Coordinates of C-alpha atoms in Angstrom, one line a residue:
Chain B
X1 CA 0.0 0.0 0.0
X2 CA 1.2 3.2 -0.6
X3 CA 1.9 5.3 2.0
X4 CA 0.4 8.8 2.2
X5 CA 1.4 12.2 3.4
X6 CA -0.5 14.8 5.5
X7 CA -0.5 18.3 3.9
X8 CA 2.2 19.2 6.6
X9 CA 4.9 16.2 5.4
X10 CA 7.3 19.0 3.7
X11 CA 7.2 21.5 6.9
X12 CA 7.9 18.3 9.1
X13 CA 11.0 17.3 7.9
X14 CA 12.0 20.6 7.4
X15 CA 11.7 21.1 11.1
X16 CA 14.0 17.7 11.9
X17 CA 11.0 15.6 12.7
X18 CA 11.8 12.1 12.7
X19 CA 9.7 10.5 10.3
X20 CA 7.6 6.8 10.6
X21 CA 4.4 5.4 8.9
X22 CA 1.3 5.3 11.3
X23 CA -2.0 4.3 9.8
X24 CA -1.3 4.4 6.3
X25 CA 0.5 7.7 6.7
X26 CA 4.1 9.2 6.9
X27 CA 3.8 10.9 10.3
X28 CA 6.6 12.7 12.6
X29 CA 7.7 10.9 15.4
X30 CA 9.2 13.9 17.1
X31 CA 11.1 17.1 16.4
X32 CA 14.1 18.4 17.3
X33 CA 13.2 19.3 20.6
X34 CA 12.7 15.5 21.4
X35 CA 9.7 13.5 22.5
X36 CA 10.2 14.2 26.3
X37 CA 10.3 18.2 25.9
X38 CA 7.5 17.8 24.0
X39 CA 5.5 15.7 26.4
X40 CA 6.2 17.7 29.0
X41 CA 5.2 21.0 27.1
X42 CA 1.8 19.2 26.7
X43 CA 1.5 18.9 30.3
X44 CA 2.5 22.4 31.7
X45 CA 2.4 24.7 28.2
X46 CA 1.0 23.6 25.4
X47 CA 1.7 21.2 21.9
X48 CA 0.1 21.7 18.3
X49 CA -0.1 18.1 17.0
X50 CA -0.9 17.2 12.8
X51 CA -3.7 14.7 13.7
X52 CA -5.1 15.2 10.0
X53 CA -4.3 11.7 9.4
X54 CA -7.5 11.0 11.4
X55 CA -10.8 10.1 9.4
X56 CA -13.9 11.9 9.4
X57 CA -17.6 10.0 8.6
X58 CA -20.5 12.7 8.2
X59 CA -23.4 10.8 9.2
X60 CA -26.9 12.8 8.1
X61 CA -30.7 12.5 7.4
X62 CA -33.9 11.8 9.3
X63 CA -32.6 8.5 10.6
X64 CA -28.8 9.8 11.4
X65 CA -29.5 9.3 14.6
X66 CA -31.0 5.6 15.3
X67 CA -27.8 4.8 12.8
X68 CA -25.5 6.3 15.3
X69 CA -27.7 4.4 18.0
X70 CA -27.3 1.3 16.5
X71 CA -23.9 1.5 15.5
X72 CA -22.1 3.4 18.7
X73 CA -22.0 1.5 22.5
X74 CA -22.5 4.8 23.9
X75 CA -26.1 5.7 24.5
X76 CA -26.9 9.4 22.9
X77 CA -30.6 9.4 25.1
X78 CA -28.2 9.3 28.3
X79 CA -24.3 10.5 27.3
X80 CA -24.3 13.8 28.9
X81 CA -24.0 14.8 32.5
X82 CA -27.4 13.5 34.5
X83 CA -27.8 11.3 32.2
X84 CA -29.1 14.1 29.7
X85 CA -29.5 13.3 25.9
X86 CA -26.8 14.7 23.7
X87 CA -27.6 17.9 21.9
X88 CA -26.2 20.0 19.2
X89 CA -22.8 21.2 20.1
X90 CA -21.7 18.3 22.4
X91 CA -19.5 15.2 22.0
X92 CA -19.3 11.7 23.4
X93 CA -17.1 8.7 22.9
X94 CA -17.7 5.3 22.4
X95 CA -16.5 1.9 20.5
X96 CA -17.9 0.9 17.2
X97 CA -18.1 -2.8 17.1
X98 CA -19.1 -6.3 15.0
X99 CA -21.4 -8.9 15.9
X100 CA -18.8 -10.3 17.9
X101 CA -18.7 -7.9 20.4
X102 CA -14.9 -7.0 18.9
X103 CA -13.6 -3.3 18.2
X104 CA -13.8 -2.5 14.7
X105 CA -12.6 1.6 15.7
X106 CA -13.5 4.0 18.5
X107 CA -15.1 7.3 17.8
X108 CA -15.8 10.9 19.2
X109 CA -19.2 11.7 17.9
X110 CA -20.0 14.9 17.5
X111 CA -23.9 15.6 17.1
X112 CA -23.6 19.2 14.9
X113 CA -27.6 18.8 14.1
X114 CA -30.6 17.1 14.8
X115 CA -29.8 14.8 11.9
X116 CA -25.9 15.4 11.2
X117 CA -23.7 13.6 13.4
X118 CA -19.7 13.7 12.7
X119 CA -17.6 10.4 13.8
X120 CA -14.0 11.0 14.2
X121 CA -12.1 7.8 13.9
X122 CA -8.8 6.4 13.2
X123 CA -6.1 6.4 10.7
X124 CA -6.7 4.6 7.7
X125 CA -10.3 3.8 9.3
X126 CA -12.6 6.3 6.9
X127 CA -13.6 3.3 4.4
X128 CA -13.8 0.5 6.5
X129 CA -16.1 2.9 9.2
X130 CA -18.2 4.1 6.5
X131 CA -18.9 0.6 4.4
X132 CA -19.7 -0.6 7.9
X133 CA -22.0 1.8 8.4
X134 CA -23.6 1.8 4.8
X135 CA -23.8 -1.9 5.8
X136 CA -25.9 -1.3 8.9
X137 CA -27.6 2.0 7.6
X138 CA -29.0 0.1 4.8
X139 CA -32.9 0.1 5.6
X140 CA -32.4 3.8 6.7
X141 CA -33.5 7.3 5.7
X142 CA -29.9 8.1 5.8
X143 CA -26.5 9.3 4.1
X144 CA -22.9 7.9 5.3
X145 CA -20.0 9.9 3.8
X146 CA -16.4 9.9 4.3
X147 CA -15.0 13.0 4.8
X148 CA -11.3 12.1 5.6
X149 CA -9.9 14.5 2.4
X150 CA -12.0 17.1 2.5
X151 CA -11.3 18.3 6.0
X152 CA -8.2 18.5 8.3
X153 CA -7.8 18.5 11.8
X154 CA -5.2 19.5 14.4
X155 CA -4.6 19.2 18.2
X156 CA -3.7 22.3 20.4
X157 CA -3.1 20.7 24.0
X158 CA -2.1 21.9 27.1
X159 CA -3.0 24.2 29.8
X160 CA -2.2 27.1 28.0
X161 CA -4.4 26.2 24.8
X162 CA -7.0 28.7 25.6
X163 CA -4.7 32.0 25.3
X164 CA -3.4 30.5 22.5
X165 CA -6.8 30.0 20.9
X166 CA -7.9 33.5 21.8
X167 CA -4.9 35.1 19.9
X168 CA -5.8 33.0 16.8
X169 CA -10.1 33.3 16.2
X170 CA -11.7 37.0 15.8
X171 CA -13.2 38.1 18.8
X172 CA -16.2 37.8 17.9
X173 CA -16.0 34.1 17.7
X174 CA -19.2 32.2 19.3
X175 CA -17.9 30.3 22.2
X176 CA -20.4 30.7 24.7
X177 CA -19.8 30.3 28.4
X178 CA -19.2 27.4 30.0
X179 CA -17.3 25.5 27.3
X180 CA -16.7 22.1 28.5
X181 CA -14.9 19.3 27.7
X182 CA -16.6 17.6 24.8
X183 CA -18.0 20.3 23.6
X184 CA -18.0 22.3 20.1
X185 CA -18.9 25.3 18.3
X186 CA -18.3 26.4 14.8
X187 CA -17.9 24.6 11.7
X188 CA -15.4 23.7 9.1
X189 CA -17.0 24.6 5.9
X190 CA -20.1 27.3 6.9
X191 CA -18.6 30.7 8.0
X192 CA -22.1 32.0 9.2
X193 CA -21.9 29.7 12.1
X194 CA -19.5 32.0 14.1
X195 CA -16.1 30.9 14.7
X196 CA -13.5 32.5 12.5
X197 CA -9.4 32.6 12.7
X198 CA -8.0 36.7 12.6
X199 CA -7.6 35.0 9.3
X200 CA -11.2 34.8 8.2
X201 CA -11.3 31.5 7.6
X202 CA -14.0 29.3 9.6
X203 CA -12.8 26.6 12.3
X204 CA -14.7 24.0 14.3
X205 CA -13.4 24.3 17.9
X206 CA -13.9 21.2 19.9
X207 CA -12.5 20.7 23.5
X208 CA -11.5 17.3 23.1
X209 CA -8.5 15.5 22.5
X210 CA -6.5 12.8 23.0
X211 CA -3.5 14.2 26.0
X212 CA -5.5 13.9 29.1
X213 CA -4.7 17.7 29.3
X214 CA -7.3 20.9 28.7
X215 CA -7.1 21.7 24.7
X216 CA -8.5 21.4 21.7
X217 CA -9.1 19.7 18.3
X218 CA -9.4 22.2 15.5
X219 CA -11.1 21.1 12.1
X220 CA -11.0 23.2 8.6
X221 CA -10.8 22.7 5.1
X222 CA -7.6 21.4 3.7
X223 CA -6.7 24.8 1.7
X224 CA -6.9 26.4 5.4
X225 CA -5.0 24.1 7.1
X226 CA -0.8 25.2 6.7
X227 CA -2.6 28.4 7.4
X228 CA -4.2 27.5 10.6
X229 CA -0.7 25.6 11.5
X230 CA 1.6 28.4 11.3
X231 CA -1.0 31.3 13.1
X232 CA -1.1 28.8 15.8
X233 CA 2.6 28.2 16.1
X234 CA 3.6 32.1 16.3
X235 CA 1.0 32.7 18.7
X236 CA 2.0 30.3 20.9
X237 CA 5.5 31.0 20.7
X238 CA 5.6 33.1 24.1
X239 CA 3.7 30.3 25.9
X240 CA 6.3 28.3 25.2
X241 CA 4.3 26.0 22.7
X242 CA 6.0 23.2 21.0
X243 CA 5.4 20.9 17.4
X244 CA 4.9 17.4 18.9
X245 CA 4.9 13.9 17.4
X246 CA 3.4 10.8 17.4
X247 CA 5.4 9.9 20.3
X248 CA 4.9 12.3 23.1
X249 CA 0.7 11.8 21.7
X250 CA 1.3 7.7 22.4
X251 CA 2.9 8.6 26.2
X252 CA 0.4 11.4 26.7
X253 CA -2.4 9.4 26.2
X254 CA -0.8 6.2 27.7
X255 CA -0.7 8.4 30.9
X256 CA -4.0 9.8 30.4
X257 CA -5.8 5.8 30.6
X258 CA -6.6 6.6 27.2
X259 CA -6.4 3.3 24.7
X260 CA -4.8 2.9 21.4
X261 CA -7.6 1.1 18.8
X262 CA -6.3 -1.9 17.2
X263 CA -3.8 -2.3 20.0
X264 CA -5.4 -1.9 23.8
X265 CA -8.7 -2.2 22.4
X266 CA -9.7 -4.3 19.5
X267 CA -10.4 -7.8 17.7
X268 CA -11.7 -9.5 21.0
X269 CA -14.8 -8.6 23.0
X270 CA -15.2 -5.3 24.6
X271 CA -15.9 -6.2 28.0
X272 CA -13.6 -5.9 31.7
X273 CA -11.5 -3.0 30.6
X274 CA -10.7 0.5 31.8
X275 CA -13.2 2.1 29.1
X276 CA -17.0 0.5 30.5
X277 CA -17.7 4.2 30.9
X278 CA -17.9 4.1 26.9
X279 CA -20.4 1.3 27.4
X280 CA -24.1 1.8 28.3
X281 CA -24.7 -0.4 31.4
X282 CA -27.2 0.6 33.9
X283 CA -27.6 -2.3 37.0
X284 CA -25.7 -5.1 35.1
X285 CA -27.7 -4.5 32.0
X286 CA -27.5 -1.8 28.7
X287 CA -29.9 1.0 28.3
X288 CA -30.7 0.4 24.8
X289 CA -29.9 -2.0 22.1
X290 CA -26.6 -1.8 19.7
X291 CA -24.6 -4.0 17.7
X292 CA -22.5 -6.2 19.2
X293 CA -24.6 -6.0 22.7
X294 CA -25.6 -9.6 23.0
X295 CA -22.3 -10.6 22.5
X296 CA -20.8 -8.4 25.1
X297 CA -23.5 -10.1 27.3
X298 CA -22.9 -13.4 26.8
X299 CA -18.4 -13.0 27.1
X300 CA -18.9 -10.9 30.4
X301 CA -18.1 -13.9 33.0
X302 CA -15.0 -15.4 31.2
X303 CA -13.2 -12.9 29.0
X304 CA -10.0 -11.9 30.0
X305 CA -9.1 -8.4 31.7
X306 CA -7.9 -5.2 30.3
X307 CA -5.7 -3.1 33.1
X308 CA -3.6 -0.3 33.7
X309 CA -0.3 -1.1 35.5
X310 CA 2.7 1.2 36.7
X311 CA 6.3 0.9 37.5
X312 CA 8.7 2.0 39.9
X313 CA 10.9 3.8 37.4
X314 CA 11.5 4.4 33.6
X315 CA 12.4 0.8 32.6
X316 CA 10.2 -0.4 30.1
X317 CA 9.5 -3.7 28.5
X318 CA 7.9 -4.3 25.0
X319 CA 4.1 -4.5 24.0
X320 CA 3.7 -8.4 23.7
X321 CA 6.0 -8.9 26.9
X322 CA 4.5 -11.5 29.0
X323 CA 2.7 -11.0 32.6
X324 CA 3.8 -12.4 35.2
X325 CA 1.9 -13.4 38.5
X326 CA 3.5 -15.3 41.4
X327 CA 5.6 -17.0 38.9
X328 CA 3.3 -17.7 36.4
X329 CA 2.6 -16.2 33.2
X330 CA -1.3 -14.8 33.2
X331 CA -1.2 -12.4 30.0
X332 CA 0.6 -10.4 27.7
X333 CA 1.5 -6.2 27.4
X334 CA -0.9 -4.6 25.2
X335 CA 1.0 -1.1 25.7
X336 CA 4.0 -0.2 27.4
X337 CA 5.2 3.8 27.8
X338 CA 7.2 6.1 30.1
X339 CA 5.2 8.6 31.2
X340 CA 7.8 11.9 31.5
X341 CA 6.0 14.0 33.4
X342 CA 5.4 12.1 36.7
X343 CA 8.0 10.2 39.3
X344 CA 7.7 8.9 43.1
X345 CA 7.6 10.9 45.5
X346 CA 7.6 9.5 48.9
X347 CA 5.9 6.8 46.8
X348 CA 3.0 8.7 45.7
X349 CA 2.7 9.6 42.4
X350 CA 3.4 13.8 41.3
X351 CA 3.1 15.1 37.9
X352 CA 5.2 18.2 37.0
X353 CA 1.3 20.1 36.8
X354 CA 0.4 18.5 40.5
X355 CA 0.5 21.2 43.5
X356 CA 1.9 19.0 45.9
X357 CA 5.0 18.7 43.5
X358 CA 8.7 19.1 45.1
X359 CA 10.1 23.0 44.9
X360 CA 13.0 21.3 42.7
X361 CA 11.2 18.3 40.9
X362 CA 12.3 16.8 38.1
X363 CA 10.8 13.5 37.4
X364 CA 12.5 10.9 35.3
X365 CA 9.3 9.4 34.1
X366 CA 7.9 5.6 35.4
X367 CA 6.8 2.9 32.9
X368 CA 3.5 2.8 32.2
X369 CA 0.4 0.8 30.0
X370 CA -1.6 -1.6 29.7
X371 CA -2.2 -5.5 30.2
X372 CA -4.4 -8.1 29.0
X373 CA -4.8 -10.9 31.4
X374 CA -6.9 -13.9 32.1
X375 CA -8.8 -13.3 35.3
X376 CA -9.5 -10.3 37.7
X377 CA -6.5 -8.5 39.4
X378 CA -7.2 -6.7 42.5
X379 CA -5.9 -2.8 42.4
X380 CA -2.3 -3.1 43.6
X381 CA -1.6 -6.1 43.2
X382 CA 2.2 -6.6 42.4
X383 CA 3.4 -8.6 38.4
X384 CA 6.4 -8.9 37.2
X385 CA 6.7 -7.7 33.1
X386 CA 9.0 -9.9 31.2
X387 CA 10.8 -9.4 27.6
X388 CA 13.9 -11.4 26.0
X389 CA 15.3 -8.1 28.0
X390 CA 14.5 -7.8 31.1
X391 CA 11.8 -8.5 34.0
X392 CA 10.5 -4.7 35.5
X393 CA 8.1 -4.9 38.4
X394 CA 5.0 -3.2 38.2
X395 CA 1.7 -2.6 40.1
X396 CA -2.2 -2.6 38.9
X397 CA -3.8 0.8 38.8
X398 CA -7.2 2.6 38.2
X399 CA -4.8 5.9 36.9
X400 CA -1.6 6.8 35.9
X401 CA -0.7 10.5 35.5
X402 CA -2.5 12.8 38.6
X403 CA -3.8 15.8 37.8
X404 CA -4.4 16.5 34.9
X405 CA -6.3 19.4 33.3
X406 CA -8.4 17.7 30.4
X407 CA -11.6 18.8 32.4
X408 CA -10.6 22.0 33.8
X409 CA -13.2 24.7 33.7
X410 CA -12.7 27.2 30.7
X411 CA -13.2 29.9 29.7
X412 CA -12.4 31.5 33.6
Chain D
X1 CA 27.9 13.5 12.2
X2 CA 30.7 13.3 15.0
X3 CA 33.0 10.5 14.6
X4 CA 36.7 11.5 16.5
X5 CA 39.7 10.3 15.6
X6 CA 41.4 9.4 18.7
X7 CA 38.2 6.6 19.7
X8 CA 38.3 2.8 18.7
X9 CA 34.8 1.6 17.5
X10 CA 32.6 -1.6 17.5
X11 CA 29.8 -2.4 14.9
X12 CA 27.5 -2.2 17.8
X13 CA 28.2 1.5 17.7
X14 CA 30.0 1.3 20.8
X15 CA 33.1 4.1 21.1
X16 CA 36.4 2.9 23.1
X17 CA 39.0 5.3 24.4
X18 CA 42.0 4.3 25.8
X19 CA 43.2 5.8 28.9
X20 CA 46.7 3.9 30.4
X21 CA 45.8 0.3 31.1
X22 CA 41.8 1.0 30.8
X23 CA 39.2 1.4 27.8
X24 CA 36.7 4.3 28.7
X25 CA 33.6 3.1 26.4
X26 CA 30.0 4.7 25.4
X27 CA 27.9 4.8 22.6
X28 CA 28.6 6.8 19.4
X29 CA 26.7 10.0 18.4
X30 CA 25.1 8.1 15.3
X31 CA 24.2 5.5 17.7
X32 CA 22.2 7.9 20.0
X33 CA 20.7 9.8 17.0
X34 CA 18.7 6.8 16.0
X35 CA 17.6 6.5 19.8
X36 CA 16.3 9.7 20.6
X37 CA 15.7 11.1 24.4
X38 CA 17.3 8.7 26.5
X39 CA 14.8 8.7 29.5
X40 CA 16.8 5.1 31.4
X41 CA 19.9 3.7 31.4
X42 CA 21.0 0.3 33.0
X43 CA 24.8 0.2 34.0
X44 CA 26.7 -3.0 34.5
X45 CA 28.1 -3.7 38.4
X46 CA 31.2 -2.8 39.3
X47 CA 33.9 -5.6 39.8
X48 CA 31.7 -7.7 36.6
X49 CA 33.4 -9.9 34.6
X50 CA 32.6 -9.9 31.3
X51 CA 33.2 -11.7 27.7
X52 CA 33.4 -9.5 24.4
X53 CA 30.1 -9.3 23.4
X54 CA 28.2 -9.7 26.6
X55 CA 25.4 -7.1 27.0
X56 CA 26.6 -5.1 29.9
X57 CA 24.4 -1.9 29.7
X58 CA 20.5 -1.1 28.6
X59 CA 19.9 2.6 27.2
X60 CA 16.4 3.1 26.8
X61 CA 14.9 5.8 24.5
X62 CA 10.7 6.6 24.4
X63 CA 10.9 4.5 21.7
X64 CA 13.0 1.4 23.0
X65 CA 15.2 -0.2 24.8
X66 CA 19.0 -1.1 23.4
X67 CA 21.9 -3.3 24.6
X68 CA 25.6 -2.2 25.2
X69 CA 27.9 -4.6 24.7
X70 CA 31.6 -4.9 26.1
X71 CA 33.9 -4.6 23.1
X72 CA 36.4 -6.8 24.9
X73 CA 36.7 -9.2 27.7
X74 CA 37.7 -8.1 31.2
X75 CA 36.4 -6.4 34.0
X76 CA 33.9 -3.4 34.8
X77 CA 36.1 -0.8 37.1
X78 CA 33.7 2.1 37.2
X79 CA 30.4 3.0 35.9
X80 CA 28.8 6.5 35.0
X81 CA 26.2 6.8 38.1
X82 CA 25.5 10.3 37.3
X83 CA 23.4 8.6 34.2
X84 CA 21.0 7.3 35.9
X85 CA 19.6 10.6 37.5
X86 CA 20.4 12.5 34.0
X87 CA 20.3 9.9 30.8
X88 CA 20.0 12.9 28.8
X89 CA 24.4 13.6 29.1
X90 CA 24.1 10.5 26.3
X91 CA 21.9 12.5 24.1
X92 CA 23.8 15.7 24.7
X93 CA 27.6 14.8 25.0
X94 CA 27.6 11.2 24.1
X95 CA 31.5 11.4 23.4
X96 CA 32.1 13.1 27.1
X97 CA 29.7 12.9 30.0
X98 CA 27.6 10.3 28.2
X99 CA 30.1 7.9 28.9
X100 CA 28.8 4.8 30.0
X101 CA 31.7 2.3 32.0
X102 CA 35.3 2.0 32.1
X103 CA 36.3 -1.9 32.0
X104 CA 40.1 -3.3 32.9
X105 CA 40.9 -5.5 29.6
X106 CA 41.9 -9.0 30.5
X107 CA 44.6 -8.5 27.3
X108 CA 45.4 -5.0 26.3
X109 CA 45.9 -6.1 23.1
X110 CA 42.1 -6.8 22.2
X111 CA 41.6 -2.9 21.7
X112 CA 43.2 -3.2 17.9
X113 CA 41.1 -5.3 17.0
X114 CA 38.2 -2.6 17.1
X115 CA 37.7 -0.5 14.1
X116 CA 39.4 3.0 13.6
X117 CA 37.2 6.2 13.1
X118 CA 37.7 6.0 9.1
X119 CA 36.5 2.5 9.3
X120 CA 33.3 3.3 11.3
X121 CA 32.6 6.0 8.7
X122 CA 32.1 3.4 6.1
X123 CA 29.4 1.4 8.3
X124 CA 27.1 4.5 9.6
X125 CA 24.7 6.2 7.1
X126 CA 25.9 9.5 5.1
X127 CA 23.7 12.6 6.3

């Protein structure tokens, strides 16, 4: 297969990134500055990621949304806060999956109108998504379209995102008051909607991401895209903004207890893992009906288990390394990544954002990730990770990096 | 790419330097290049014996872990503690304060059999 290229290949390499294929695409890695300067930019500044790799799926017509229903785990009657339905303007998350009960991609879907719904999936995952859809859609009053080339998309993360953002869109710009996470306003392609860059094109300001940190994905048209990159860049030079790559976005999210598709979640059922708030369960059953449910049902008991783990340092091992428990081998690493921003101290864990941090801290990162294993694990328990290496010890945790600022309330 | 004269190389990209009766030995700018941010670094223990080849030392980047290997037999005198608070001295000054162990060679002679600079050239990529 042929590999493609973001609009932004040329500026990466010309800025020292170091280049590898992700999903299809040539993609930077990391830049000059390095992937642990840019990690731990994300978590006290701010980092402008090329994420238009990712696919888009416009989802429209009278029946967009029982398609989405059927097709999403995530209830839309109950996603918001108080179990509220979603409504124009907001965003959820869930998993897309088969009959099987097995991940085909996750999404963030964002419902723009009553009947147009946008999914934002994976690299490389626009024509799979949408024939799956089409598939599903296919008694419907409905249209599927794939999006991925006719509108980009970057990330602008950190805690000093909003500033940033402010220099960039006119003042006029419609972001009403509270703007919370997984929520959007704008749109890429219709300037009467209200959110503009000083450079009059139109943007689509979403506050989600995929850092753990407060920020913001930003979708426009491809021919305002190196446009949108750049205005972002030089106004967040003084906030000490950096270009970051695919690696400081793998530890980021790895410390956020965020999965990878096709590699934490994917072609086994989607049950007994960090993520059941992407699945609608109300007193051991769903609240409504969607692909794959019965499935899900029926693995519960005897599936194996999805968990986060943490080490004592930065040693890691790599994904596929076997679990260890009391001497025997229970399961295997799904992902394994040093988290740069956090350390021990007094064996507790402080990230360089948490107030409790030391005067003089400077963490050296601890191993971090995810397992797959073959029964329960209580929260602490203590395994041993094991590659042709080296063996690290690690513990089971319900989080990984404290404090961060994903949900932080904005604008103050 | 830095490659100085004065060093003895492997083909493992480890650098050798020869100071009096012991061989002073890290890894090569090239070889750190291709790592990126060192964030760990495992050092051998002092007073180890070891065989050519043995994997002595991990250096581990965000992006994976690596073996050092001793580029002759003999023993580990002294390792580079102030590594494992500050990994980064490998990505910064991987000829000088990167430096990784100094080992005691159980037969001097071993050291010529390592390649010179101009040699090591001709196995690490052009820029």
């Amino acid at each position: 297969m042929d590999i493609k290229e973001t609009q932004l290949c040329a500026w990466h390499q010309h800025h020292g990134a170091t280049m590898a294929e992700f999903g299809g695409y040539r993609m930077p890695l990391w830049y000059k500055s390095g992937p642990i300067k840019e990690h731990r930019a994300v978590v006290t500044a701010a980092g402008l990621f090329d994420t238009s790799h990712m696919a888009q799926i416009l989802v429209e017509g009278p029946n967009a949304e029982e398609l989405v229903q059927r097709s999403l785990t995530k209830d839309l009657g109950t996603c918001i806060a108080r179990q509220h339905p979603l409504e124009p303007g907001r965003a959820t998350y869930g998993f897309l999956l088969n009959d099987s009960g097995h991940v085909i991609d996750d999404a963030i879907v964002m419902m723009e109108e009553t009947e147009r719904y946008l999914l934002v999936v994976n690299a490389g995952m626009g024509a799979t998504v949408t024939k799956h859809l089409l598939h599903l859609g296919e008694d419907l009053d409905v249209t599927v379209s794939d999006l991925t080339d006719r509108l980009s998309k970057l990330d602008l993360q950190g805690p000093a995102s909003g500033k940033i953002l402010q220099k960039i869109l006119q003042p006029t710009s419609k972001l009403k008051a509270p703007f919370p996470y997984f929520s959007f306003a704008g749109h890429y392609d219709h300037l009467q909607r209200g959110v503009k860059s000083t450079r009059g094109f139109s943007v689509m300001v979403s506050r989600t991401g995929y850092t753990g940190e407060f920020g913001f994905e930003l979708f426009v048209r491809p021919q305002d895209f190196a446009s949108l990159w750049q205005q972002i860049l030089d106004a967040g030079e003084e906030f000490g903004l950096l270009p970051c790559g695919l690696g400081a976005r793998d530890s980021l999210r790895t410390g956020a207890m965020l999965p990878l598709s096709h590699q934490d979640i994917g072609d086994w059922p989607c049950v007994n893992h960090p993520w059941s708030f992407a699945l609608p369960w109300k007193g051991g059953k769903f609240t409504k009906s969607f692909v794959g449910d019965q499935a899900l049902l029926a693995a519960q008991p005897t599936e194996p288990h999805t968990l986060a783990f943490l080490g004592e340092n930065g040693r890691k091992v790599e994904a596929g390394a076997e679990v260890i428990l009391s001497g025997e081998p229970i399961g295997t690493v799904l992902t394994c990544a040093t988290d740069m921003a956090i350390d021990l101290v007094d064996g507790e864990v402080v990230s360089l954002a948490s107030p409790n941090a030391p005067a003089s801290f400077a963490p050296r990162g601890l191993s971090c990730g995810f397992i797959r294993v073959n029964h329960a694990l209580s929260v602490g328990e203590s395994l041993i990770l094991k590659d042709k290496r080296r063996e690290i010890p690690v513990r089971v945790v319900t989080d990984i990096r404290p404090h961060r600022t994903a949900r932080m309330a904005w604008p103050l | 790419m830095q490659v100085p004269q004065d060093l003895k190389y492997t083909d493992s990209h480890e650098w050798v330097r020869v100071e009096g009766n012991l061989l002073r030995v890290g890894i090569t700018e090239f070889a750190q290049s291709q790592l990126a941010d060192l964030t760990f670094v495992d050092l051998p223990g002092v007073g180890d014996d070891v065989d050519a080849g043995d994997e002595v030392a991990v250096v581990e980047s965000v992006k994976a872990a690596s073996d050092v290997y001793a580029p002759v037999a003999g023993k580990i005198v002294e390792v580079n503690e102030a590594l494992i608070s500050a990994p980064e001295a490998i990505n910064n000054d991987p000829f000088g304060d990167g430096w990784l162990f100094v080992i005691e060679p159980a037969d001097a002679a071993d050291v010529n059999a390592l390649m010179d600079a101009a040699a090591y050239k001709g196995i690490i990529p052009d820029e």
